[in-house]
CSV table of C-alpha atoms in Angstrom, one decimal:
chain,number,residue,atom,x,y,z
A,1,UNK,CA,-94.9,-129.2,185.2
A,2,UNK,CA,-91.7,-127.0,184.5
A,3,UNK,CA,-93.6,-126.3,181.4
A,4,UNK,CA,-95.6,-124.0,183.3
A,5,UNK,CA,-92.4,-121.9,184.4
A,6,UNK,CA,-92.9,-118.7,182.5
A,7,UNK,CA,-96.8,-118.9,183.5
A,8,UNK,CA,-95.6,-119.2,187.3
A,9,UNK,CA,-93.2,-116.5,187.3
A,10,UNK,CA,-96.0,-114.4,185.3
A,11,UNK,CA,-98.2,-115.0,188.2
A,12,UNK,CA,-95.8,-114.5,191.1
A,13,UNK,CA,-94.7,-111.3,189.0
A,14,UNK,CA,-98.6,-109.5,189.1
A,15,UNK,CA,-99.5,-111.4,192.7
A,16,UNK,CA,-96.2,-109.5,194.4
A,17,UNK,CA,-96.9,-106.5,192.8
A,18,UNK,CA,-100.7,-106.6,193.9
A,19,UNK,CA,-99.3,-107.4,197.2
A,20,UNK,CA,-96.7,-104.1,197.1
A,21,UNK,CA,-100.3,-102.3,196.3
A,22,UNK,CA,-102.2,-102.6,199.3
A,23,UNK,CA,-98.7,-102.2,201.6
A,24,UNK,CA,-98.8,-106.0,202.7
A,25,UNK,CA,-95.0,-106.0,201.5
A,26,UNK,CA,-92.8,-103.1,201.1
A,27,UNK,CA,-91.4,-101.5,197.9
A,28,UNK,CA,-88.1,-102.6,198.4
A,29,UNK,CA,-89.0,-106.2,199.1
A,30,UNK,CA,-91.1,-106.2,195.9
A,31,UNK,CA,-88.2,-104.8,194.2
A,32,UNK,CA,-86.0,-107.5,195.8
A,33,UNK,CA,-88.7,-109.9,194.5
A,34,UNK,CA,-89.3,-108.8,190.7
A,35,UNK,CA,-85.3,-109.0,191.2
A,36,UNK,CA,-85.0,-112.5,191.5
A,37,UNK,CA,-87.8,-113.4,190.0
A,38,UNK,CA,-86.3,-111.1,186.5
A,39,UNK,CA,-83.3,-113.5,186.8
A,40,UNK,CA,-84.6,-116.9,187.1
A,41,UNK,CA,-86.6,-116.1,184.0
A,42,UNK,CA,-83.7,-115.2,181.7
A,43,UNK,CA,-82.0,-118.6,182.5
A,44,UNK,CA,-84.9,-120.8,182.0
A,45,UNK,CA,-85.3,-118.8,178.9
A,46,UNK,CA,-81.8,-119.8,178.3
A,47,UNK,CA,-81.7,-123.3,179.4
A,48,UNK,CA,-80.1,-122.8,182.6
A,49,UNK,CA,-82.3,-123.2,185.2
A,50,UNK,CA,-81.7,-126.2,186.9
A,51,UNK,CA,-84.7,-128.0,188.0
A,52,UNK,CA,-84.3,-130.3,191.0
A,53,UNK,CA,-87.0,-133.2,191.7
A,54,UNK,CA,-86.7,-132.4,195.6
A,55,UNK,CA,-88.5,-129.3,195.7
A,56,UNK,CA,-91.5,-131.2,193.8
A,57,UNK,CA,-93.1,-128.6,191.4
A,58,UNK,CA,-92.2,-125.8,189.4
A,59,UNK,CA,-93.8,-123.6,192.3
A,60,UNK,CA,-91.4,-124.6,194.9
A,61,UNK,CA,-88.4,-124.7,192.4
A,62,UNK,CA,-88.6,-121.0,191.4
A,63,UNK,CA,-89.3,-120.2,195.0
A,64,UNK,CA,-86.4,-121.9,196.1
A,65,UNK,CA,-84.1,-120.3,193.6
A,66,UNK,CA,-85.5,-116.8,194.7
A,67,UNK,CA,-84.5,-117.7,198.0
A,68,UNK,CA,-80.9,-118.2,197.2
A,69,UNK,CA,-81.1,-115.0,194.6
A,70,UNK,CA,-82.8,-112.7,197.1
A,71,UNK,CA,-83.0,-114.5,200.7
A,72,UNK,CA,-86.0,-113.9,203.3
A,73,UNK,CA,-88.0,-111.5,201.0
A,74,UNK,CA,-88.8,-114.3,198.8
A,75,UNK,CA,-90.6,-116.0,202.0
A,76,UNK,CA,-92.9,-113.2,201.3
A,77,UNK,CA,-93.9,-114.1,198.4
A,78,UNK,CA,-96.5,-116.1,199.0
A,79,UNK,CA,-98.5,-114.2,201.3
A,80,UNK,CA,-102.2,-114.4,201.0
A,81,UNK,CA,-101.9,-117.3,198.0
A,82,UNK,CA,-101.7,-121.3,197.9
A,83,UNK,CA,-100.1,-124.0,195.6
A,84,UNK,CA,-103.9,-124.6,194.8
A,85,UNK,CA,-104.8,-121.1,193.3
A,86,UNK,CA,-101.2,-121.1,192.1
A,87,UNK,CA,-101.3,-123.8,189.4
A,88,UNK,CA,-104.4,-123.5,188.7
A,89,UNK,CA,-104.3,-120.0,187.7
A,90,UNK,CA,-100.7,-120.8,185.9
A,91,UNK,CA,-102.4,-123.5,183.8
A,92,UNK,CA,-105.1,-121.7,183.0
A,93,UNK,CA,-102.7,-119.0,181.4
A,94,UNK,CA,-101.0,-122.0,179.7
A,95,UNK,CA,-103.6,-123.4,177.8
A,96,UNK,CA,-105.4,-119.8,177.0
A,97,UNK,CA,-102.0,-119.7,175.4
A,98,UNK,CA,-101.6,-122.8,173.7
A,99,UNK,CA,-105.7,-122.2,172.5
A,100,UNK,CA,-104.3,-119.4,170.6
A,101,UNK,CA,-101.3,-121.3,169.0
A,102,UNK,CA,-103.5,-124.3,168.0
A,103,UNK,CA,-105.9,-121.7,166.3
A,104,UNK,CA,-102.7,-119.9,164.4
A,105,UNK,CA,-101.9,-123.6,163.2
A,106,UNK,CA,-105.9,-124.0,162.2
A,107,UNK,CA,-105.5,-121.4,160.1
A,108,UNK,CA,-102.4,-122.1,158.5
A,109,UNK,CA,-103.8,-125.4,157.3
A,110,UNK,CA,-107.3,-123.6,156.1
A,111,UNK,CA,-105.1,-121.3,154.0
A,112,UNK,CA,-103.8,-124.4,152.2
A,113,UNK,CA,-106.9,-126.3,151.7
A,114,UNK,CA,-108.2,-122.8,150.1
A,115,UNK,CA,-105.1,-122.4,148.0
A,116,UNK,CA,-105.5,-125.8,146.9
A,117,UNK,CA,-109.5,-125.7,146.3
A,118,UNK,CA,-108.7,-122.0,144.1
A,119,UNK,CA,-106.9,-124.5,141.6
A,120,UNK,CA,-109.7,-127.2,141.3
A,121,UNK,CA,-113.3,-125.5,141.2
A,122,UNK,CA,-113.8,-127.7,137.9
A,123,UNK,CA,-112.0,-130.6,138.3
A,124,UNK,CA,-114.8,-133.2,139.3
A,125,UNK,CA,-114.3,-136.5,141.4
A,126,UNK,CA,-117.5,-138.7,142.5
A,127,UNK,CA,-118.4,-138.5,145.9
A,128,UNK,CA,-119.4,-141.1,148.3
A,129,UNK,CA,-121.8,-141.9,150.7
A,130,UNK,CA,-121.3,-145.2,152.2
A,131,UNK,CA,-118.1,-145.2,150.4
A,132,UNK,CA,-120.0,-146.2,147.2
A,133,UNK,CA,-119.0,-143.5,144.3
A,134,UNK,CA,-122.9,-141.5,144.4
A,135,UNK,CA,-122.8,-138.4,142.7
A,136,UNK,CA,-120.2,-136.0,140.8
A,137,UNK,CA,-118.7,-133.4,142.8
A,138,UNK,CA,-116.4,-130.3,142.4
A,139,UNK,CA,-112.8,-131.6,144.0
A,140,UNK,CA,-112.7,-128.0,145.7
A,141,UNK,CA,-116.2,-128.6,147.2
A,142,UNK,CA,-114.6,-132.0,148.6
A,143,UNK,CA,-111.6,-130.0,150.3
A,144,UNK,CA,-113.6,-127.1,151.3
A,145,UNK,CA,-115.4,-129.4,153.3
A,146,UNK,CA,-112.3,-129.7,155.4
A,147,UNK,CA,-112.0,-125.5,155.7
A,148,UNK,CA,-116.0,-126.0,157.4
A,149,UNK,CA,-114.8,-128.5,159.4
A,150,UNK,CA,-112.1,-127.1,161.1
A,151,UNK,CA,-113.9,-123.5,161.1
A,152,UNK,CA,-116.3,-125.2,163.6
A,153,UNK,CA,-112.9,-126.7,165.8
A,154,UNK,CA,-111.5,-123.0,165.5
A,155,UNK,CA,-114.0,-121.7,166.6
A,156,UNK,CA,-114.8,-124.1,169.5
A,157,UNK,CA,-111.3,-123.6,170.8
A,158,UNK,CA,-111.8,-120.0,170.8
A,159,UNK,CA,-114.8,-120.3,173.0
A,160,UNK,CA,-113.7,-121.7,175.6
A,161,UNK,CA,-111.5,-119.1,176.5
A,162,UNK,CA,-114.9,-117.3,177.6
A,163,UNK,CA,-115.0,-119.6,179.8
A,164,UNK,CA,-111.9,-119.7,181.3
A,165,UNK,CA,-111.5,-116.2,181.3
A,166,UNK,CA,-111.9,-115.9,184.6
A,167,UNK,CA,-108.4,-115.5,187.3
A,168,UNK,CA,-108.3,-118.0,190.4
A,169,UNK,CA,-105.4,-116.6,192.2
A,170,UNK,CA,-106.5,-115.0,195.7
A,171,UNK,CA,-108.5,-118.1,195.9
A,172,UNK,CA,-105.8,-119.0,198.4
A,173,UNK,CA,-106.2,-123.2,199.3
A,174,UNK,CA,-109.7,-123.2,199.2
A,175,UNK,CA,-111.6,-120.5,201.6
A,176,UNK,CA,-110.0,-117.3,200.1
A,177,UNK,CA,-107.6,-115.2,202.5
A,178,UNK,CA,-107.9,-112.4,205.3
A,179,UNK,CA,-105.3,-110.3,203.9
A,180,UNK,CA,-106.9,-107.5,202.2
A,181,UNK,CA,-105.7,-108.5,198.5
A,182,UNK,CA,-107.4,-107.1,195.3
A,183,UNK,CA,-108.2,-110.1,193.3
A,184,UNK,CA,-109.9,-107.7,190.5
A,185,UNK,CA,-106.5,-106.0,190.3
A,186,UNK,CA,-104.9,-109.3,189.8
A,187,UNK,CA,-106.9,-110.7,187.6
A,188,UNK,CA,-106.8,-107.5,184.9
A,189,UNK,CA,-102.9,-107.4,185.2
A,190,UNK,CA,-102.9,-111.0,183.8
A,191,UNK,CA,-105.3,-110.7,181.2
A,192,UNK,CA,-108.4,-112.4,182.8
A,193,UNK,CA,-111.9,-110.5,182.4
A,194,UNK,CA,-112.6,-110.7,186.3
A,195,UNK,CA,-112.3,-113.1,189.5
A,196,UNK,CA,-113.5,-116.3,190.0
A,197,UNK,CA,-116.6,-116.0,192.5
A,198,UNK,CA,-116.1,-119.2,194.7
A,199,UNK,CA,-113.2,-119.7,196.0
A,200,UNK,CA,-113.8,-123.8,196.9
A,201,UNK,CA,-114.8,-124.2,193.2
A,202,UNK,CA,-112.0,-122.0,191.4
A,203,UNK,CA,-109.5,-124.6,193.3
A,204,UNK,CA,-110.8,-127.4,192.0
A,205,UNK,CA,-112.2,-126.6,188.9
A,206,UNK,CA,-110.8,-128.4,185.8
A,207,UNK,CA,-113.1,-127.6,183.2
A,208,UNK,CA,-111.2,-125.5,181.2
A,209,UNK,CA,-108.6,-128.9,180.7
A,210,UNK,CA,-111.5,-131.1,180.0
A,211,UNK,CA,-113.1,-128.4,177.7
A,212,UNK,CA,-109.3,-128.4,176.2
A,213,UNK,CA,-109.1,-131.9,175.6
A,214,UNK,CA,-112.5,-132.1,174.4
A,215,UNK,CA,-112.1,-129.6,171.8
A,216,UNK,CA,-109.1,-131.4,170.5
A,217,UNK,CA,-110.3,-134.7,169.9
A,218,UNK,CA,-113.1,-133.3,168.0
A,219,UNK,CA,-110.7,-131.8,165.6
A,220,UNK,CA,-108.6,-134.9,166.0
A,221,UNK,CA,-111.6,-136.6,164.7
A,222,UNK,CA,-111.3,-134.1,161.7
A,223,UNK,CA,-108.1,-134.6,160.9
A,224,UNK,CA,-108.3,-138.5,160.9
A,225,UNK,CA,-111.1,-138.1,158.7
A,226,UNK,CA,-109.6,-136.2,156.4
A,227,UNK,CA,-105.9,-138.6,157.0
A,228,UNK,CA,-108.2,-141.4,155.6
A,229,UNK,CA,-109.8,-139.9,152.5
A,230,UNK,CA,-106.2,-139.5,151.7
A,231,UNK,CA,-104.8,-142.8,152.4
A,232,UNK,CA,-108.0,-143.8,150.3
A,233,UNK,CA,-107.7,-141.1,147.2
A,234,UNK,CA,-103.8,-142.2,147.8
A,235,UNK,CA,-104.3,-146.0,147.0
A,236,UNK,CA,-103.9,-148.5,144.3
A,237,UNK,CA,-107.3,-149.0,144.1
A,238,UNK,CA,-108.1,-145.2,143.4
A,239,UNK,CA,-104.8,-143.5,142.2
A,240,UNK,CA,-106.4,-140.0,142.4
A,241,UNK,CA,-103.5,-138.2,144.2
A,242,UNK,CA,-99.9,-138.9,144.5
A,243,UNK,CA,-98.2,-138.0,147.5
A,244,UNK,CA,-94.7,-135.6,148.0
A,245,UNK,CA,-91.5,-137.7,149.1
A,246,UNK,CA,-91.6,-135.6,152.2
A,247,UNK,CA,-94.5,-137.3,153.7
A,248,UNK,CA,-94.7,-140.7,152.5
A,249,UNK,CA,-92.1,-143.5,152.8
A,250,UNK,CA,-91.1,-146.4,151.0
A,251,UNK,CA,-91.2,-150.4,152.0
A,252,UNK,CA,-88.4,-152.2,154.1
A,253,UNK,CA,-88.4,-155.0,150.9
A,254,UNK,CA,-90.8,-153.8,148.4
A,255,UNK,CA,-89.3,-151.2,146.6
A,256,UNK,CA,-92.6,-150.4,144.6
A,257,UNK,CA,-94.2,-149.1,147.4
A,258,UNK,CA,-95.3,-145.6,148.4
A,259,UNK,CA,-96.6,-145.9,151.9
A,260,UNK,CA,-98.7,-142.6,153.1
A,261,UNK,CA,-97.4,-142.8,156.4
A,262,UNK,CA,-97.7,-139.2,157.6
A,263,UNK,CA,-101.6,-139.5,156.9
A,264,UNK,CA,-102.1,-143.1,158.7
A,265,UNK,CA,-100.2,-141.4,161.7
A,266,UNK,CA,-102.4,-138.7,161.8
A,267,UNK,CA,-105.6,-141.2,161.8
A,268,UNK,CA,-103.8,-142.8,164.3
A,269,UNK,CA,-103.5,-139.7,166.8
A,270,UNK,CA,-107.3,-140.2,167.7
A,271,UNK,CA,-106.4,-142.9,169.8
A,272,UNK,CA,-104.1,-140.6,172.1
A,273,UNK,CA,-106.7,-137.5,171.8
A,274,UNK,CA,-110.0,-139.4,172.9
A,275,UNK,CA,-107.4,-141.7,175.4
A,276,UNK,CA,-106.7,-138.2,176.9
A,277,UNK,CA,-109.5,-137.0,177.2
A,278,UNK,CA,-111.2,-139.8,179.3
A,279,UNK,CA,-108.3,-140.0,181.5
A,280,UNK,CA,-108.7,-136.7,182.9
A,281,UNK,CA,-112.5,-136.9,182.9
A,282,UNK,CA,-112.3,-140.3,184.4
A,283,UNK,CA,-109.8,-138.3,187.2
A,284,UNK,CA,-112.2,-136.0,188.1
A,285,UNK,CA,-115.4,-137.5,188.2
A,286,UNK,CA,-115.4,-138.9,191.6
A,287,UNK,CA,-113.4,-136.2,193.6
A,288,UNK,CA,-115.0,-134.5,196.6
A,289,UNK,CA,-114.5,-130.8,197.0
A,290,UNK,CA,-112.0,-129.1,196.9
A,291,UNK,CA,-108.3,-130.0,196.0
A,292,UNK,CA,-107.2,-133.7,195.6
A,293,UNK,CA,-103.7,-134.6,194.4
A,294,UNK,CA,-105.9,-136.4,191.6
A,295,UNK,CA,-105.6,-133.1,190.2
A,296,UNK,CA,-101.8,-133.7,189.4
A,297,UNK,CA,-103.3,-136.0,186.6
A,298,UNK,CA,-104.5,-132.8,185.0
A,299,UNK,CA,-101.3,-132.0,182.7
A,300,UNK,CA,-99.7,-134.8,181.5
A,301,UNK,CA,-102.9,-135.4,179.2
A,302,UNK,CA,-103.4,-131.8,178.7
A,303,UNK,CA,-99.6,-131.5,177.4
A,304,UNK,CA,-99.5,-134.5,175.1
A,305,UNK,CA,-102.9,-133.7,173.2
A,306,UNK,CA,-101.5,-130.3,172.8
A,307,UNK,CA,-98.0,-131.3,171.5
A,308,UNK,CA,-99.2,-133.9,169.3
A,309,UNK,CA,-102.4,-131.8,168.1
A,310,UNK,CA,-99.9,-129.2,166.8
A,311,UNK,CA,-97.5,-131.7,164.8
A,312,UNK,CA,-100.8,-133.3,163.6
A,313,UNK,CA,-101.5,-129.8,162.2
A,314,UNK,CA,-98.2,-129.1,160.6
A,315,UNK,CA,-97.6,-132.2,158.9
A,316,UNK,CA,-101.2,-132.2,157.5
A,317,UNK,CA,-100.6,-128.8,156.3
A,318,UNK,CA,-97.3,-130.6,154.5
A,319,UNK,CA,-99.3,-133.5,153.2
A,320,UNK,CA,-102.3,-131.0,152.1
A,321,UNK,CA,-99.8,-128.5,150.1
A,322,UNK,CA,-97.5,-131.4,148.4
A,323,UNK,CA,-100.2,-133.4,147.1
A,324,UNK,CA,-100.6,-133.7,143.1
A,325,UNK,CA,-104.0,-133.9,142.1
A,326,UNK,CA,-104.7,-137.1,139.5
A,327,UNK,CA,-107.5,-135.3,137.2
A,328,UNK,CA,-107.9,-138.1,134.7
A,329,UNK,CA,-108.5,-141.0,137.7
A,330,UNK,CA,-111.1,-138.6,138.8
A,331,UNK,CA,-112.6,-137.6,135.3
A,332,UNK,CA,-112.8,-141.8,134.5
A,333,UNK,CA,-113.7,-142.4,138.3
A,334,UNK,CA,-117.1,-139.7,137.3
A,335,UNK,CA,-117.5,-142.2,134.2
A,336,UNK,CA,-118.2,-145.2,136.1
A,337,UNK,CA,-121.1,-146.5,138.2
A,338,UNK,CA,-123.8,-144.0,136.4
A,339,UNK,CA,-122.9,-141.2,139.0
A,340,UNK,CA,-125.8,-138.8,137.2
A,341,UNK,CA,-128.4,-140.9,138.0
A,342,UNK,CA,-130.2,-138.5,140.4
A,343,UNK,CA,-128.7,-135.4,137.8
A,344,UNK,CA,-131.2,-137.2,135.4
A,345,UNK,CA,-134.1,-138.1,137.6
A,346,UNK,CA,-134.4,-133.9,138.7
A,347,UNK,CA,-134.2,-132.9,135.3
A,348,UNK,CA,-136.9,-135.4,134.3
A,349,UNK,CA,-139.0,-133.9,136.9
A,350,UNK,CA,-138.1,-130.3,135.9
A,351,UNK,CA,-138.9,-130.6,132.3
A,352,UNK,CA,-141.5,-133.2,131.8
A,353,UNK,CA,-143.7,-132.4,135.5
A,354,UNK,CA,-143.4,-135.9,136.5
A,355,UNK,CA,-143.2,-136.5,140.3
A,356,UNK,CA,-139.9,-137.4,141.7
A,357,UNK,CA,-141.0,-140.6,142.7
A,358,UNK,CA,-142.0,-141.7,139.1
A,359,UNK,CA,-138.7,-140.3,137.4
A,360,UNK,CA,-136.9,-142.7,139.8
A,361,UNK,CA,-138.3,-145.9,138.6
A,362,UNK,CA,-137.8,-144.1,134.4
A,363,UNK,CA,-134.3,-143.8,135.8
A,364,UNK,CA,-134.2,-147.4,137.7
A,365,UNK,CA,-135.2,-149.3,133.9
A,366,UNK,CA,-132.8,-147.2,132.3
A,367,UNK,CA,-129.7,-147.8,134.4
A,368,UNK,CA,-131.0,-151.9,133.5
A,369,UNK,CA,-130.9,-151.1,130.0
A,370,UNK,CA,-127.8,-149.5,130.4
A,371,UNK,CA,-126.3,-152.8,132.5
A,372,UNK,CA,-127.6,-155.2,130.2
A,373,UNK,CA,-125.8,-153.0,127.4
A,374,UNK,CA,-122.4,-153.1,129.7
A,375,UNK,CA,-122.0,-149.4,129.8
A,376,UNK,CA,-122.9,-146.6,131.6
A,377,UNK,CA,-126.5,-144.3,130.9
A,378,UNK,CA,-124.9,-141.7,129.2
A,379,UNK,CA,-122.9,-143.6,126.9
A,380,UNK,CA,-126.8,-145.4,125.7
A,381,UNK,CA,-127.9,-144.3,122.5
A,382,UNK,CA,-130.5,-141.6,121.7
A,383,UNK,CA,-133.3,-143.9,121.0
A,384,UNK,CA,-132.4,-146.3,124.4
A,385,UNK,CA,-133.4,-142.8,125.5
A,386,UNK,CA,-135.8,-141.7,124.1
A,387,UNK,CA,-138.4,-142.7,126.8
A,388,UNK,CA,-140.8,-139.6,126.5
A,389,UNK,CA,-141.3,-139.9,122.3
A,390,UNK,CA,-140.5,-136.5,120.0
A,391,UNK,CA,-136.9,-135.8,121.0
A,392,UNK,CA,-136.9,-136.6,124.7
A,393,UNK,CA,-133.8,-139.0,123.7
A,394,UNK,CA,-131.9,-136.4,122.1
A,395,UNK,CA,-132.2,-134.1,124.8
A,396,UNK,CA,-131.5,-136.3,127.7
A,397,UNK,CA,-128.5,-137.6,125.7
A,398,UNK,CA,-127.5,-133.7,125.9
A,399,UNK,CA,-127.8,-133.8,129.4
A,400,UNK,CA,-125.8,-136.4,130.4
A,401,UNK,CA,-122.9,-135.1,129.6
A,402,UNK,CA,-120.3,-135.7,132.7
A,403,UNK,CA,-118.4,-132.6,132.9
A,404,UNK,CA,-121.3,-130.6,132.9
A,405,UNK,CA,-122.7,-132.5,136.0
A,406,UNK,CA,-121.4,-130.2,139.1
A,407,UNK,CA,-122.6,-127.0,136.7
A,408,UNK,CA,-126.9,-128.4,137.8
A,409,UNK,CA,-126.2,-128.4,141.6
A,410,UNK,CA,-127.2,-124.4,141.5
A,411,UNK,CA,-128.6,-124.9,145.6
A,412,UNK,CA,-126.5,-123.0,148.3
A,413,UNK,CA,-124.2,-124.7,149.5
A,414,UNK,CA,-123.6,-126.6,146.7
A,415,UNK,CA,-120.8,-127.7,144.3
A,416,UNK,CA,-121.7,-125.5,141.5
A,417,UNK,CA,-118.7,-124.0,140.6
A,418,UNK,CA,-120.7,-120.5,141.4
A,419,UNK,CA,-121.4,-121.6,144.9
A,420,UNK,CA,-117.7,-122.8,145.7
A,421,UNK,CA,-116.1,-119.6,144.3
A,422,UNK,CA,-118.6,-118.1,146.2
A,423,UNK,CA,-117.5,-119.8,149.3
A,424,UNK,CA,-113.6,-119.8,148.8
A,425,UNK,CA,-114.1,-115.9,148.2
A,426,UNK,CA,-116.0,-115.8,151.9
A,427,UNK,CA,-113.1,-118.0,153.4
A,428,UNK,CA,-110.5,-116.1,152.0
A,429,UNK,CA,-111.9,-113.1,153.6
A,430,UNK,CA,-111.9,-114.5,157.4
A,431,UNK,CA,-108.6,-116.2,157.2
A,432,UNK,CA,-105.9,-113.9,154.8
């Protein structure tokens, strides 16, 4: 838990001075403490604190060291305070922190994907459901899919630190204190919004790492999803992207190989995330009010999920930027597998007042003229579709033209290329 050091000396910093307030310490023993306390952060900041296993926690190191810096004043220092409200309150302040560095790195990676999208509003790919190639899409519309995605985990994470937002410390072990200490004081000087209002609760609360570890195995869950549409796009089979050096490596003995490691590893991240995430909630589950050194399971999952959530986010904003975009795989791709199918079966029902229902079986008997022909039902000939007499076939034939496809999905929300410049003009707006 030394990772919590600056928190801890954050805490010890507002609780003396709170403490010097309402007289329950002197000024000079304060100054003593701030002192010491002044010191010991300069040399973990420089890598020269040294932490000793015997003292058990970060709590008891610092305190120790302000002993030796300052000597009986530092016994003062925690007056009216335990080890429970102590790390609870320092954790707190940790992952309120590291909430706001997972959302910088959210956003770093949105900016990508909408740098990215800017470049391909036109350039069409199918999309799948099932992962069967269904219907023609805008490429940008695919990736701007991710940007919603990880607006909702942004968002999530930012949420939460409502609900944290309130300070533990005076809490003491678990029945408050009888020194006269202002907790609202407290709680202002270290950025909370107000005190916790039970003190048996605020000690044993862990909500706010669960919350934590929730959050980021949803947007684990978004990154492996988008890791395996790129491992897909990235394969033989498809060949619609091609991956930068920097995140992909080659095989120990094949040397045709272009492996896209960095995206498999990400997918494989969501093992660790989720893993995480039960552990902690399996930890707490059964414990009985208040404090149970169960609770020391807290932070190893807490820290893990956060450190590999970030290098997730980093890489995949890597992978994201250095990837070169295969237009003509994804122009044939759009060619195969009649892919405006339903494109054909509205249109029918727009211009010729059919019901939906009946332009799907026309469309059905075409795309079995079109097999038994071996090709696809735009490459049929006018009179193949000519299905409604005059010039229906002429028409239709006119329709069915592949890079016009995205241009008829007009419906917000869409990927007309009006609707995604639309929406890449609204991102660009909340994130630049």
């Amino acid at each position: 838990d030394k990772r919590l050091a600056l928190q801890d000396i954050k805490v010890s910093d507002i609780h003396s001075l709170m403490l010097q307030k309402k007289k329950i310490i002197s000024s000079s023993e304060y100054k003593l403490i701030i002192k010491g306390l002044k010191k010991i952060k300069t040399l973990i900041l420089n890598n020269k604190f040294e932490f000793n296993k015997k003292y058990e926690d970060i709590h008891m190191n610092i305190e120790m060291e302000l002993h030796n810096l300052i000597g009986e004043a530092a016994e003062k220092l925690h007056t009216a305070r335990s080890r429970n409200d102590q790390v609870v309150t320092d954790f707190k302040l940790w992952i309120i922190q590291a909430t706001k560095e997972i959302c910088s790195k959210i956003t770093d990676l949105q900016k990508t994907i909408v740098k990215k999208s800017s470049l391909h509003i036109k350039t069409i790919m199918p999309g799948f459901t099932h992962l069967q190639s269904a219907q023609i899409v805008s490429l940008a519309h695919h990736l701007m899919a991710y940007y919603e995605m990880l607006k909702r985990d942004k968002d999530r994470f930012l949420d939460s630190i409502n609900r944290m937002n309130e300070c533990p410390l005076g809490s003491a072990a678990l029945a408050g204190t009888s020194f006269n200490i202002d907790r609202g004081f407290t709680s202002k000087k270290l950025g909370f919004k107000k005190p916790t209002s039970n003190s048996m609760d605020s000690v044993s609360d862990r909500d706010f790492a669960l919350e934590f570890l929730s959050n980021i195995a949803i947007c684990g869950s978004h990154l492996s999803r988008i890791g395996e549409d790129i491992v897909i796009w990235a394969s033989d089979q498809f060949k619609f992207i091609k991956l930068s050096d920097d995140f992909s490596t080659g095989s120990s003995i094949m040397p045709q190989k272009k492996n896209p490691d960095s995206a498999e590893l990400i997918r494989g991240k969501m093992g660790r995330f989720s893993g995480n995430f039960l552990s902690l909630l399996t930890a707490i589950k059964g414990l009985p009010l208040t404090y149970s050194k169960d609770l020391q399971e807290d932070k190893e999952p807490v820290f893990d999920s956060y450190d590999n959530l970030i290098l997730s986010l980093e890489v995949l904003n890597g992978v994201v930027n250095g990837i070169k975009i295969n237009k003509n795989k994804m122009l044939n791709a759009c060619n195969e597998n009649n892919l405006m199918a339903t494109d054909l079966a509205d249109w029918l029902v727009v211009n010729y007042g059919i019901t939906f229902r009946k332009a799907y079986k026309i469309i059905k008997k075409i795309i079995s003229t079109a097999e038994k022909n071996n090709c696809q039902i735009n490459d049929l000939s006018i009179i193949d579709l000519n299905i409604f007499g005059s010039n229906s076939g002429e028409k239709i034939k006119k329709f069915l033209k592949i890079e016009n496809s995205i241009n008829y999905k007009k419906s917000y929300g869409g990927t007309s290329p009006k609707e995604v410049k639309k929406n890449i003009q609204i991102a660009k707006k909340e994130i630049f």
